[in-house]
Amino acid sequence: MAQHPEFRSSLHPPLDLSHHFSQTTKNRQSSNVKGLYKWFQIPGMQNVAGGLPHESYFPYDTLEAAAARPSRFDLPDSSKGKNNKPAEWHVTVPKIQDTTDILKKIDLSTALQYGTAEGYPPLAAFIRKLTRDHLHPNIPYAEGPEIIMSCGNTDGFGKVIEALTNPWNKTRDWIRDKEGVLFEEFAYMNAVQTVQPRGLNIVTVAVDADGMKASGPGGLADVLENWDFSQGRCPHLMYTVTLGQNPTGSTTSIERRKEIYALCQKYDIIIIEDEPYWNLQFPSSRKHAAKYRGDAVQADLFNRNYNAHGRSSGYEFLDSLVPSFLSIDVDGRVVRLDTFSKTIAPGCRLGWVTAQPAIIERIARITETSTQQPSGFVQVMVAQLLLQQQSSPAARKATDKDNLGWTLDGWIQWLEGLRDAYERRVHDMCSTLEEGRTVAIDKPAPAAKHRRAPSNGGLDSWSVVSKVPMYDFNWPLAGMFIWIKIRYDTHPLLEIYGAEKVCKALWLFLLEKPFLVLCAPGTMFAPTEAIRGRASKYLRLCFAPMAEDAVTDISQHFVAGCRAFWQLENFDDIPGLDDPIMPEMMGMQMC
Amino acid sequence: MAQHPEFRSSLHPPLDLSHHFSQTTKNRQSSNVKGLYKWFQIPGMQNVAGGLPHESYFPYDTLEAAAARPSRFDLPDSSKGKNNKPAEWHVTVPKIQDTTDILKKIDLSTALQYGTAEGYPPLAAFIRKLTRDHLHPNIPYAEGPEIIMSCGNTDGFGKVIEALTNPWNKTRDWIRDKEGVLFEEFAYMNAVQTVQPRGLNIVTVAVDADGMKASGPGGLADVLENWDFSQGRCPHLMYTVTLGQNPTGSTTSIERRKEIYALCQKYDIIIIEDEPYWNLQFPSSRKHAAKYRGDAVQADLFNRNYNAHGRSSGYEFLDSLVPSFLSIDVDGRVVRLDTFSKTIAPGCRLGWVTAQPAIIERIARITETSTQQPSGFVQVMVAQLLLQQQSSPAARKATDKDNLGWTLDGWIQWLEGLRDAYERRVHDMCSTLEEGRTVAIDKPAPAAKHRRAPSNGGLDSWSVVSKVPMYDFNWPLAGMFIWIKIRYDTHPLLEIYGAEKVCKALWLFLLEKPFLVLCAPGTMFAPTEAIRGRASKYLRLCFAPMAEDAVTDISQHFVAGCRAFWQLENFDDIPGLDDPIMPEMMGMQMC
């Protein structure tokens, strides 16, 4: 889809937000490397300036892969599998591709050479167009955003934090200089651990099923209006995962986004939107949930990425997604993080940052003195997967005419197939959890203790069968996670052990035979000590890591484990219950 | 070569240098991720904790490459070339390799999954052994060093600076807290630009042909003894490239290292040794230089990596190298940066950091919240190049028995072949420069003006033919660079234009037809404004970027350009001479 210059030209440019830049970021010199191009481009110019090894010294003559066709997920089950021929083709990156068009030159002589911070030109150009014209066709500031390739979202976030925060040291800095970052009250700890060592305030905002709350107790307005300046500056950054939030699985509607964005404008806050799960949205979850819960099927309340007032992405699938904060970002105060970790593979360490040009320019300067660029190995393999041309030597040699890159159409087809596959997983896990959610116990529910004993009964009469829920959860509308609220209040041993110990005992009990289920304890997602107690009442389940046909079985193991746990007479046989509260879990990364 | 426990056990452990850690680094929590392994390792354990996509969703089913045999450089010229079959074999990484030994499991199910900060286990284990037992077999502290994989040396250096320095802000910090980093007076600007934005002092140390000077005016002792505390803290870090220094090409002998190390002990300085060119050492340069210069062939004054008092690396080639600072690092105050950029390809963005364990542990924590790990694509392709087993499915299918990884022997063979190839380049460029170093000019050398005019002559008698040198240089003993000192003092137009303009005019003149040679101007390597004027009298030539058989021809272009420049009547036709002093050169990266 072509750019619509008339759309952009009616818009205001993004605000100058350079007052958010850290001192280190302000100090970085502008790079004028482009000034050199005028000489590089002169035919016959011999470059003895750069310390670039000649490509004949690279020990790789090609890079190749057997790769999926974008239709792999759409094939009938019988033809799927890890090495089935129909869904596979051969990607080949030659040593030298004869073209002077740097956007079409996909070869090892360029990809394995030093490159530019923005990314490998053919890939960066593809991502830039994808981002500006298709993922977010309605970004409301003039000229639109820029992108820069990153080594995944953790790297992208690290650079954004470097760009926008000054470290604070209590032994030498004034409290008034202490900066703060807003997080969901249950959050991805790796992001928290990026911020925390810099000595900044970690400020939590209450969440509900729609993600971060704008209003109400503990909501964003409450936090900002009642900011205690004795703790430092009012937070000027927000970290948020709005789609399939990690760990709660929540999804933030466009209405909620508008409320939050207005507050961020009022308090001059930059929003860092980390969206690894954005493509994994599950519209069917509401319908399936309603079947079990007996709720009426809710109307889909979300505005979509495309609506009557906006421009289409050009793809029905992309139009159906919940729009990014970028879609309402009139000020240019949104920095968005995207990654290939969940759409290709985590080991790529490849993603991109999208924001107004002045912010991307500063991140490029940071990149030049840190990662320089993502590895050429992954950049070129992804570029060729998407863009392999018929005219490449490899393709010319091929016996079939089918060795063409996925192109944009193929990428979108892949994403939709992937989404469908995860949607089946959500269904399998959530259905199993729904069906096993209650347990019959032959002891009274704890609530019974507040009732008067029946006048005609002795001890025996307490021993009625009672059906109680063991956990609550919401069907996720996106992402990879189900956030399980442990109903410790229904456990017969609550009064003996207390809530926290019941929850810890459940986590440990599930690890034992025959259940053997390793869940993520809620404490792993507590950004502050204040949240820790509340977080300990949750478990996070992920429906991604197992084979697709194992989701139901593993979910049944979980249910069976819970059921057995609710039948326990005591916790005497649970190993580790009196150890410190799972300290090793605090360091678990990359989840 | 096996470890020699008796060697290690006689040594003292490294010093506790944690007082060098930045506040941010001190604040980082220890990671106890290993505590989780006890559960991961239980057979049958179902992991629903981690947000790990299943490998069946990765679109790559194999990664493959046509790769060189380690003997490629040793083949006769006729069989070389970019696609010659005899020197090529096929690397294949399968989707799943059936083994439970994580050091032998080289497949996409592990390499494209989330990993650990230390690096991909099979590769990290190879590098650790290479480093400890072979590259630096004589590190003199107990238990020896640790390593962590990096995304290349710029990334490694960035993390080390993050670990060891606090940013300083003149508007809010005391001058006494301002830290400083020592650099060679001509230095790799990307390293300077990593430090500078943090507001630290960039402190330069004079250099000679042996690299950083320990004594004498401007040498390290002079700088430290006379440190002006009104500028901030005495520098506590040193950045140095000791082999084939960029840009001067100098190499630091073991005697000089000992002097510098003793000063670093006295002043408690951590040495960051950046050695991309360490494997490219050219013992023949002394002999060749002597041939032209008429000097006696100097005895090789270097102690080598192996000597009578130390342990051998196990390889003659490695034993012949100048030892690292690590070899004399009794305190554990050396942090060494290694990279595959010059031995495989810059686009790898892959290297490693070597240092005492406590420093590596902190860098691992930084890695967890920045790059997480280098891309699995490059880690697995390098691992398989080195380690491919006969037992892999790909190898079993192969018709020949030759599809085995290089192994350590092959890696050393490759390095030696690569070194030989660069040694030929040094010879070709330096010989050409030697042979064209002087020019006959029909004007008197400027020095003549200080002599009295001959009593019997008029103006005409000045116009004698005079043979003058146009530049000086040293034959590099390592690296990729020749540091050309422009002999502006012999240029006939010196008095009219002055030294700086003569040098700038030469650089611009070489860019014009028919010479078309783009050199790196010396100003690109001036860490401070104070050095800039001196640096402007140099050019850096690189003998790496062209095809091997083009080195002589390009060097001749350079000589011819110099010669024509020394014949000019004026600089009227040189475009850009009055533009600001090449500001765009300040931003040239990655060289």
Short mmCIF file of N, CA, C and O in Angstrom, two decimals, chain A residues 24 27 36 46-49 52 54 57 59-62 64-68 72 88 112 114-115 154-155 167 172 197 342 344 346-349 370 372 375-376 381 425 516 518 540 542 545 548 554 584-585 588 590, chain B residues 24 27 36 39 46-49 52 54 57-62 64-68 72 88 112 114-115 154-155 167 172 197 342 346-349 370 372 375-376 381 425 516 518 540 542 545 548 554 585 588 590:
data_model
loop_
_atom_site.label_atom_id
_atom_site.label_comp_id
_atom_site.label_asym_id
_atom_site.label_seq_id
_atom_site.Cartn_x
_atom_site.Cartn_y
_atom_site.Cartn_z
N THR A 24 23.45 11.39 29.39
CA THR A 24 24.34 10.63 28.51
C THR A 24 23.84 10.67 27.07
O THR A 24 24.62 10.81 26.13
N ASN A 27 24.46 13.97 25.52
CA ASN A 27 25.90 14.17 25.23
C ASN A 27 26.34 13.49 23.94
O ASN A 27 27.44 13.78 23.45
N LEU A 36 29.92 10.49 4.23
CA LEU A 36 30.94 9.69 3.53
C LEU A 36 30.41 9.08 2.25
O LEU A 36 31.18 8.73 1.37
N GLN A 46 38.60 3.51 -4.35
CA GLN A 46 39.23 2.45 -3.56
C GLN A 46 39.19 2.85 -2.09
O GLN A 46 39.80 3.84 -1.69
N ASN A 47 38.50 2.06 -1.31
CA ASN A 47 38.36 2.38 0.10
C ASN A 47 39.48 1.71 0.89
O ASN A 47 39.46 0.51 1.12
N VAL A 48 40.46 2.49 1.27
CA VAL A 48 41.48 1.95 2.19
C VAL A 48 41.29 2.57 3.57
O VAL A 48 42.16 2.49 4.42
N ALA A 49 40.13 3.21 3.76
CA ALA A 49 39.85 3.87 5.04
C ALA A 49 39.33 2.90 6.09
O ALA A 49 39.79 2.88 7.22
N LEU A 52 37.74 -3.10 7.02
CA LEU A 52 36.77 -4.12 6.65
C LEU A 52 37.48 -5.31 6.02
O LEU A 52 38.10 -5.17 4.97
N HIS A 54 38.09 -8.46 3.68
CA HIS A 54 37.52 -8.79 2.38
C HIS A 54 36.68 -10.06 2.49
O HIS A 54 37.03 -10.99 3.21
N TYR A 57 37.67 -13.77 2.72
CA TYR A 57 38.22 -14.34 3.95
C TYR A 57 37.12 -14.84 4.90
O TYR A 57 37.43 -15.34 5.98
N PRO A 59 34.70 -17.56 6.07
CA PRO A 59 34.69 -19.00 5.78
C PRO A 59 33.35 -19.53 5.28
O PRO A 59 33.27 -20.70 4.92
N TYR A 60 32.31 -18.71 5.26
CA TYR A 60 31.02 -19.17 4.75
C TYR A 60 30.84 -18.70 3.30
O TYR A 60 30.99 -17.51 3.01
N ASP A 61 30.51 -19.64 2.41
CA ASP A 61 30.28 -19.30 1.01
C ASP A 61 28.80 -19.15 0.70
O ASP A 61 28.42 -18.47 -0.26
N THR A 62 27.98 -19.81 1.47
CA THR A 62 26.53 -19.58 1.43
C THR A 62 26.01 -19.71 2.85
O THR A 62 26.67 -20.27 3.71
N GLU A 64 22.23 -21.20 4.18
CA GLU A 64 21.05 -21.84 3.62
C GLU A 64 20.13 -22.34 4.73
O GLU A 64 20.55 -22.41 5.89
N ALA A 65 18.93 -22.66 4.36
CA ALA A 65 18.00 -23.24 5.33
C ALA A 65 16.91 -24.00 4.61
O ALA A 65 16.52 -23.63 3.49
N ALA A 66 16.46 -25.06 5.24
CA ALA A 66 15.17 -25.63 4.86
C ALA A 66 14.14 -24.88 5.69
O ALA A 66 14.27 -24.80 6.91
N ALA A 67 13.17 -24.30 5.02
CA ALA A 67 12.24 -23.43 5.74
C ALA A 67 10.80 -23.77 5.41
O ALA A 67 10.50 -24.41 4.40
N ALA A 68 9.94 -23.30 6.29
CA ALA A 68 8.51 -23.52 6.09
C ALA A 68 7.98 -22.62 4.99
O ALA A 68 8.50 -21.54 4.75
N ARG A 72 2.18 -23.36 6.07
CA ARG A 72 2.36 -24.58 6.85
C ARG A 72 1.24 -24.80 7.88
O ARG A 72 0.75 -25.90 8.05
N GLU A 88 7.83 -27.16 2.72
CA GLU A 88 9.22 -26.78 2.93
C GLU A 88 9.84 -26.28 1.61
O GLU A 88 9.51 -26.76 0.54
N LEU A 112 27.52 -10.11 6.08
CA LEU A 112 28.54 -10.49 7.05
C LEU A 112 29.62 -9.41 7.18
O LEU A 112 30.63 -9.60 7.87
N TYR A 114 30.59 -5.24 8.19
CA TYR A 114 30.05 -4.22 9.09
C TYR A 114 28.85 -3.57 8.43
O TYR A 114 28.81 -3.45 7.20
N GLY A 115 27.91 -3.14 9.23
CA GLY A 115 26.70 -2.55 8.69
C GLY A 115 26.34 -1.28 9.42
O GLY A 115 27.16 -0.71 10.14
N THR A 154 14.20 -7.13 24.80
CA THR A 154 14.97 -6.82 26.01
C THR A 154 16.08 -5.83 25.67
O THR A 154 16.32 -4.86 26.40
N ASP A 155 16.74 -6.06 24.55
CA ASP A 155 17.75 -5.11 24.07
C ASP A 155 17.10 -3.78 23.74
O ASP A 155 17.61 -2.72 24.13
N PRO A 167 20.66 7.28 35.75
CA PRO A 167 20.80 6.48 36.98
C PRO A 167 20.78 7.40 38.21
O PRO A 167 21.20 8.57 38.12
N ARG A 172 24.77 10.05 46.46
CA ARG A 172 25.27 11.29 45.88
C ARG A 172 24.25 12.16 45.16
O ARG A 172 24.57 13.26 44.75
N PRO A 197 18.21 -1.61 38.82
CA PRO A 197 19.60 -1.33 39.21
C PRO A 197 20.01 0.12 38.99
O PRO A 197 20.98 0.58 39.58
N LYS A 342 8.50 -14.39 19.11
CA LYS A 342 7.33 -15.23 19.17
C LYS A 342 6.79 -15.55 17.78
O LYS A 342 5.93 -16.41 17.64
N ILE A 344 9.01 -15.88 14.87
CA ILE A 344 9.98 -16.77 14.21
C ILE A 344 10.60 -17.66 15.29
O ILE A 344 10.26 -18.83 15.39
N PRO A 346 12.73 -17.26 19.48
CA PRO A 346 13.40 -16.40 20.47
C PRO A 346 14.89 -16.24 20.21
O PRO A 346 15.47 -15.18 20.44
N GLY A 347 15.53 -17.34 19.74
CA GLY A 347 16.96 -17.30 19.51
C GLY A 347 17.39 -16.37 18.39
O GLY A 347 18.58 -16.12 18.23
N CYS A 348 16.44 -15.84 17.63
CA CYS A 348 16.79 -14.80 16.64
C CYS A 348 17.53 -13.66 17.32
O CYS A 348 18.48 -13.13 16.80
N ARG A 349 17.06 -13.27 18.52
CA ARG A 349 17.48 -12.00 19.12
C ARG A 349 17.38 -10.92 18.05
O ARG A 349 18.36 -10.25 17.69
N SER A 370 27.11 0.05 21.18
CA SER A 370 26.77 -1.16 21.96
C SER A 370 26.70 -2.34 20.99
O SER A 370 27.72 -2.90 20.64
N GLN A 372 25.94 -2.34 17.77
CA GLN A 372 26.25 -1.94 16.40
C GLN A 372 25.13 -2.31 15.42
O GLN A 372 24.67 -1.48 14.64
N SER A 375 23.05 -9.45 14.61
CA SER A 375 23.93 -10.31 13.83
C SER A 375 23.47 -10.39 12.37
O SER A 375 22.28 -10.57 12.09
N GLY A 376 24.43 -10.27 11.45
CA GLY A 376 24.12 -10.42 10.03
C GLY A 376 23.57 -11.80 9.69
O GLY A 376 22.82 -11.95 8.73
N MET A 381 19.19 -14.17 7.05
CA MET A 381 18.32 -15.35 6.90
C MET A 381 16.85 -14.94 6.95
O MET A 381 16.02 -15.50 6.23
N ARG A 425 -4.52 -23.77 21.13
CA ARG A 425 -3.90 -24.08 22.42
C ARG A 425 -4.68 -23.44 23.57
O ARG A 425 -4.91 -24.06 24.62
N LEU A 516 4.04 -33.63 38.14
CA LEU A 516 5.23 -33.16 37.43
C LEU A 516 4.94 -31.93 36.55
O LEU A 516 5.27 -31.91 35.37
N LEU A 518 5.59 -27.93 36.26
CA LEU A 518 6.34 -26.77 36.75
C LEU A 518 5.63 -25.50 36.29
O LEU A 518 5.68 -25.14 35.11
N ARG A 540 1.19 -18.63 37.03
CA ARG A 540 1.07 -18.34 35.60
C ARG A 540 1.28 -19.64 34.82
O ARG A 540 2.29 -20.31 35.00
N CYS A 542 1.59 -21.34 30.99
CA CYS A 542 1.88 -20.99 29.61
C CYS A 542 1.48 -22.15 28.71
O CYS A 542 1.85 -23.29 28.99
N PRO A 545 4.93 -23.88 25.46
CA PRO A 545 6.18 -24.65 25.30
C PRO A 545 6.03 -26.11 24.87
O PRO A 545 6.99 -26.69 24.42
N GLU A 548 1.73 -29.21 20.37
CA GLU A 548 0.34 -28.76 20.34
C GLU A 548 -0.61 -29.84 20.86
O GLU A 548 -1.56 -29.54 21.60
N ILE A 554 -1.34 -32.04 29.52
CA ILE A 554 -0.61 -31.32 30.57
C ILE A 554 -1.58 -30.52 31.44
O ILE A 554 -1.44 -30.45 32.66
N GLU A 584 15.06 -18.54 44.47
CA GLU A 584 15.67 -18.76 43.17
C GLU A 584 14.74 -18.32 42.04
O GLU A 584 15.17 -18.07 40.94
N MET A 585 13.47 -18.22 42.34
CA MET A 585 12.52 -17.84 41.30
C MET A 585 12.68 -16.38 40.89
O MET A 585 12.31 -15.98 39.80
N MET A 588 14.64 -15.97 37.61
CA MET A 588 14.29 -16.70 36.39
C MET A 588 14.04 -15.71 35.27
O MET A 588 13.22 -14.81 35.36
N MET A 590 13.81 -14.52 31.02
CA MET A 590 13.45 -14.84 29.64
C MET A 590 12.19 -15.65 29.51
O MET A 590 12.16 -16.63 28.78
N THR B 24 25.11 1.12 39.58
CA THR B 24 24.09 0.32 38.90
C THR B 24 24.47 -1.16 38.91
O THR B 24 23.63 -2.03 39.13
N ASN B 27 23.98 -2.64 42.25
CA ASN B 27 22.56 -2.83 42.56
C ASN B 27 21.95 -4.08 41.94
O ASN B 27 20.86 -4.48 42.32
N LEU B 36 16.70 -23.44 39.30
CA LEU B 36 15.58 -24.05 38.60
C LEU B 36 15.95 -25.37 37.96
O LEU B 36 15.08 -26.19 37.68
N TRP B 39 14.63 -28.80 38.85
CA TRP B 39 13.31 -29.25 38.39
C TRP B 39 13.30 -29.56 36.90
O TRP B 39 12.68 -30.50 36.46
N GLN B 46 6.86 -31.35 33.16
CA GLN B 46 6.20 -30.52 32.16
C GLN B 46 6.39 -29.07 32.53
O GLN B 46 5.91 -28.62 33.56
N ASN B 47 7.08 -28.34 31.69
CA ASN B 47 7.34 -26.94 31.97
C ASN B 47 6.24 -26.08 31.39
O ASN B 47 6.19 -25.86 30.19
N VAL B 48 5.35 -25.62 32.24
CA VAL B 48 4.37 -24.63 31.78
C VAL B 48 4.71 -23.26 32.38
O VAL B 48 3.90 -22.35 32.38
N ALA B 49 5.93 -23.14 32.90
CA ALA B 49 6.35 -21.89 33.54
C ALA B 49 6.87 -20.89 32.52
O ALA B 49 6.51 -19.73 32.52
N LEU B 52 8.08 -20.11 26.43
CA LEU B 52 8.95 -20.57 25.35
C LEU B 52 8.10 -21.14 24.22
O LEU B 52 7.40 -22.13 24.42
N HIS B 54 7.08 -23.43 21.16
CA HIS B 54 7.53 -24.78 20.79
C HIS B 54 8.28 -24.74 19.47
O HIS B 54 7.91 -24.00 18.56
N TYR B 57 7.03 -24.46 15.85
CA TYR B 57 6.53 -23.19 15.30
C TYR B 57 7.66 -22.34 14.71
O TYR B 57 7.39 -21.25 14.21
N PHE B 58 8.89 -22.79 14.82
CA PHE B 58 9.99 -22.05 14.17
C PHE B 58 9.94 -22.36 12.67
O PHE B 58 9.92 -23.53 12.28
N PRO B 59 9.96 -21.37 11.80
CA PRO B 59 9.84 -21.66 10.37
C PRO B 59 11.08 -22.28 9.74
O PRO B 59 11.05 -22.65 8.57
N TYR B 60 12.18 -22.37 10.48
CA TYR B 60 13.39 -22.98 9.93
C TYR B 60 13.49 -24.43 10.41
O TYR B 60 13.41 -24.71 11.60
N ASP B 61 13.68 -25.35 9.46
CA ASP B 61 13.82 -26.77 9.80
C ASP B 61 15.28 -27.20 9.84
O ASP B 61 15.63 -28.18 10.48
N THR B 62 16.12 -26.49 9.11
CA THR B 62 17.56 -26.65 9.22
C THR B 62 18.18 -25.27 9.04
O THR B 62 17.54 -24.35 8.53
N GLU B 64 21.94 -24.23 7.25
CA GLU B 64 23.02 -24.90 6.53
C GLU B 64 23.97 -23.86 5.96
O GLU B 64 23.65 -22.67 5.91
N ALA B 65 25.10 -24.32 5.53
CA ALA B 65 26.06 -23.43 4.88
C ALA B 65 27.03 -24.24 4.05
O ALA B 65 27.36 -25.37 4.40
N ALA B 66 27.45 -23.64 2.94
CA ALA B 66 28.66 -24.11 2.28
C ALA B 66 29.80 -23.35 2.94
O ALA B 66 29.76 -22.12 3.03
N ALA B 67 30.77 -24.09 3.44
CA ALA B 67 31.81 -23.44 4.25
C ALA B 67 33.20 -23.87 3.80
O ALA B 67 33.37 -24.90 3.14
N ALA B 68 34.16 -23.07 4.20
CA ALA B 68 35.55 -23.38 3.87
C ALA B 68 36.05 -24.52 4.74
O ALA B 68 35.60 -24.72 5.87
N ARG B 72 41.85 -23.87 3.52
CA ARG B 72 41.63 -23.08 2.31
C ARG B 72 42.80 -22.14 2.00
O ARG B 72 43.21 -22.01 0.86
N GLU B 88 35.69 -26.81 0.22
CA GLU B 88 34.35 -26.51 0.69
C GLU B 88 33.68 -27.76 1.25
O GLU B 88 33.90 -28.86 0.76
N LEU B 112 17.67 -21.88 18.69
CA LEU B 112 16.68 -20.84 18.39
C LEU B 112 15.70 -20.63 19.53
O LEU B 112 14.74 -19.87 19.42
N TYR B 114 15.12 -19.54 23.76
CA TYR B 114 15.79 -18.68 24.73
C TYR B 114 16.99 -19.43 25.31
O TYR B 114 16.95 -20.66 25.44
N GLY B 115 18.03 -18.70 25.63
CA GLY B 115 19.23 -19.33 26.15
C GLY B 115 19.74 -18.61 27.38
O GLY B 115 19.00 -17.85 28.01
N THR B 154 32.53 -4.22 20.47
CA THR B 154 31.87 -2.96 20.82
C THR B 154 30.82 -3.22 21.89
O THR B 154 30.71 -2.46 22.87
N ASP B 155 30.08 -4.29 21.72
CA ASP B 155 29.10 -4.68 22.75
C ASP B 155 29.83 -5.05 24.04
O ASP B 155 29.42 -4.62 25.13
N PRO B 167 28.04 7.25 35.21
CA PRO B 167 27.93 8.48 34.42
C PRO B 167 28.11 9.70 35.32
O PRO B 167 27.78 9.65 36.52
N ARG B 172 25.00 18.25 38.19
CA ARG B 172 24.54 17.72 39.47
C ARG B 172 25.58 16.92 40.26
O ARG B 172 25.30 16.54 41.39
N PRO B 197 30.04 10.09 26.14
CA PRO B 197 28.70 10.58 26.52
C PRO B 197 28.40 10.39 28.01
O PRO B 197 27.51 11.06 28.53
N LYS B 342 37.21 -10.36 12.85
CA LYS B 342 38.32 -10.39 11.91
C LYS B 342 38.73 -11.82 11.55
O LYS B 342 39.51 -12.03 10.64
N PRO B 346 32.83 -9.69 10.30
CA PRO B 346 32.31 -8.65 11.21
C PRO B 346 30.81 -8.78 11.47
O PRO B 346 30.34 -8.50 12.58
N GLY B 347 30.07 -9.23 10.45
CA GLY B 347 28.62 -9.33 10.59
C GLY B 347 28.18 -10.40 11.57
O GLY B 347 27.01 -10.47 11.92
N CYS B 348 29.10 -11.25 12.02
CA CYS B 348 28.76 -12.20 13.09
C CYS B 348 28.15 -11.47 14.28
O CYS B 348 27.21 -11.92 14.89
N ARG B 349 28.76 -10.31 14.61
CA ARG B 349 28.49 -9.67 15.91
C ARG B 349 28.58 -10.74 17.00
O ARG B 349 27.62 -11.01 17.73
N SER B 370 19.97 -6.82 28.64
CA SER B 370 20.27 -6.07 27.41
C SER B 370 20.19 -7.05 26.22
O SER B 370 19.09 -7.29 25.73
N GLN B 372 20.69 -10.31 26.20
CA GLN B 372 20.31 -11.66 26.64
C GLN B 372 21.32 -12.72 26.20
O GLN B 372 21.77 -13.52 27.00
N SER B 375 22.79 -13.72 18.94
CA SER B 375 21.80 -14.44 18.16
C SER B 375 22.14 -15.92 18.05
O SER B 375 23.28 -16.30 17.76
N GLY B 376 21.15 -16.78 18.24
CA GLY B 376 21.33 -18.21 18.09
C GLY B 376 21.73 -18.59 16.68
O GLY B 376 22.39 -19.62 16.48
N MET B 381 25.70 -21.58 14.00
CA MET B 381 26.46 -21.80 12.77
C MET B 381 27.96 -21.86 13.06
O MET B 381 28.68 -22.66 12.44
N ARG B 425 49.60 -9.35 2.45
CA ARG B 425 49.06 -8.02 2.17
C ARG B 425 49.97 -6.93 2.74
O ARG B 425 50.22 -5.91 2.10
N LEU B 516 41.61 8.26 -6.90
CA LEU B 516 40.41 7.64 -6.32
C LEU B 516 40.74 6.74 -5.12
O LEU B 516 40.32 5.59 -5.06
N LEU B 518 40.37 6.51 -1.06
CA LEU B 518 39.75 7.05 0.15
C LEU B 518 40.53 6.54 1.36
O LEU B 518 40.42 5.38 1.74
N ARG B 540 45.50 6.95 7.87
CA ARG B 540 45.53 5.51 8.16
C ARG B 540 45.17 4.74 6.89
O ARG B 540 44.12 5.00 6.29
N CYS B 542 44.45 0.95 5.26
CA CYS B 542 44.07 -0.41 5.64
C CYS B 542 44.31 -1.34 4.46
O CYS B 542 43.88 -1.04 3.35
N PRO B 545 40.51 -4.32 3.03
CA PRO B 545 39.20 -4.38 2.36
C PRO B 545 39.21 -4.83 0.90
O PRO B 545 38.16 -5.21 0.39
N GLU B 548 42.91 -9.65 -2.49
CA GLU B 548 44.32 -9.78 -2.15
C GLU B 548 45.23 -9.33 -3.31
O GLU B 548 46.24 -8.67 -3.08
N ILE B 554 46.42 -0.76 -5.64
CA ILE B 554 45.84 0.35 -4.88
C ILE B 554 46.94 1.14 -4.16
O ILE B 554 46.89 2.37 -4.09
N MET B 585 33.78 13.19 9.18
CA MET B 585 34.67 12.09 9.50
C MET B 585 34.58 11.70 10.97
O MET B 585 34.91 10.58 11.34
N MET B 588 32.38 8.57 11.51
CA MET B 588 32.60 7.32 10.78
C MET B 588 32.82 6.18 11.77
O MET B 588 33.71 6.23 12.61
N MET B 590 32.80 1.93 12.99
CA MET B 590 33.03 0.52 12.65
C MET B 590 34.24 0.33 11.74
O MET B 590 34.18 -0.39 10.77
#
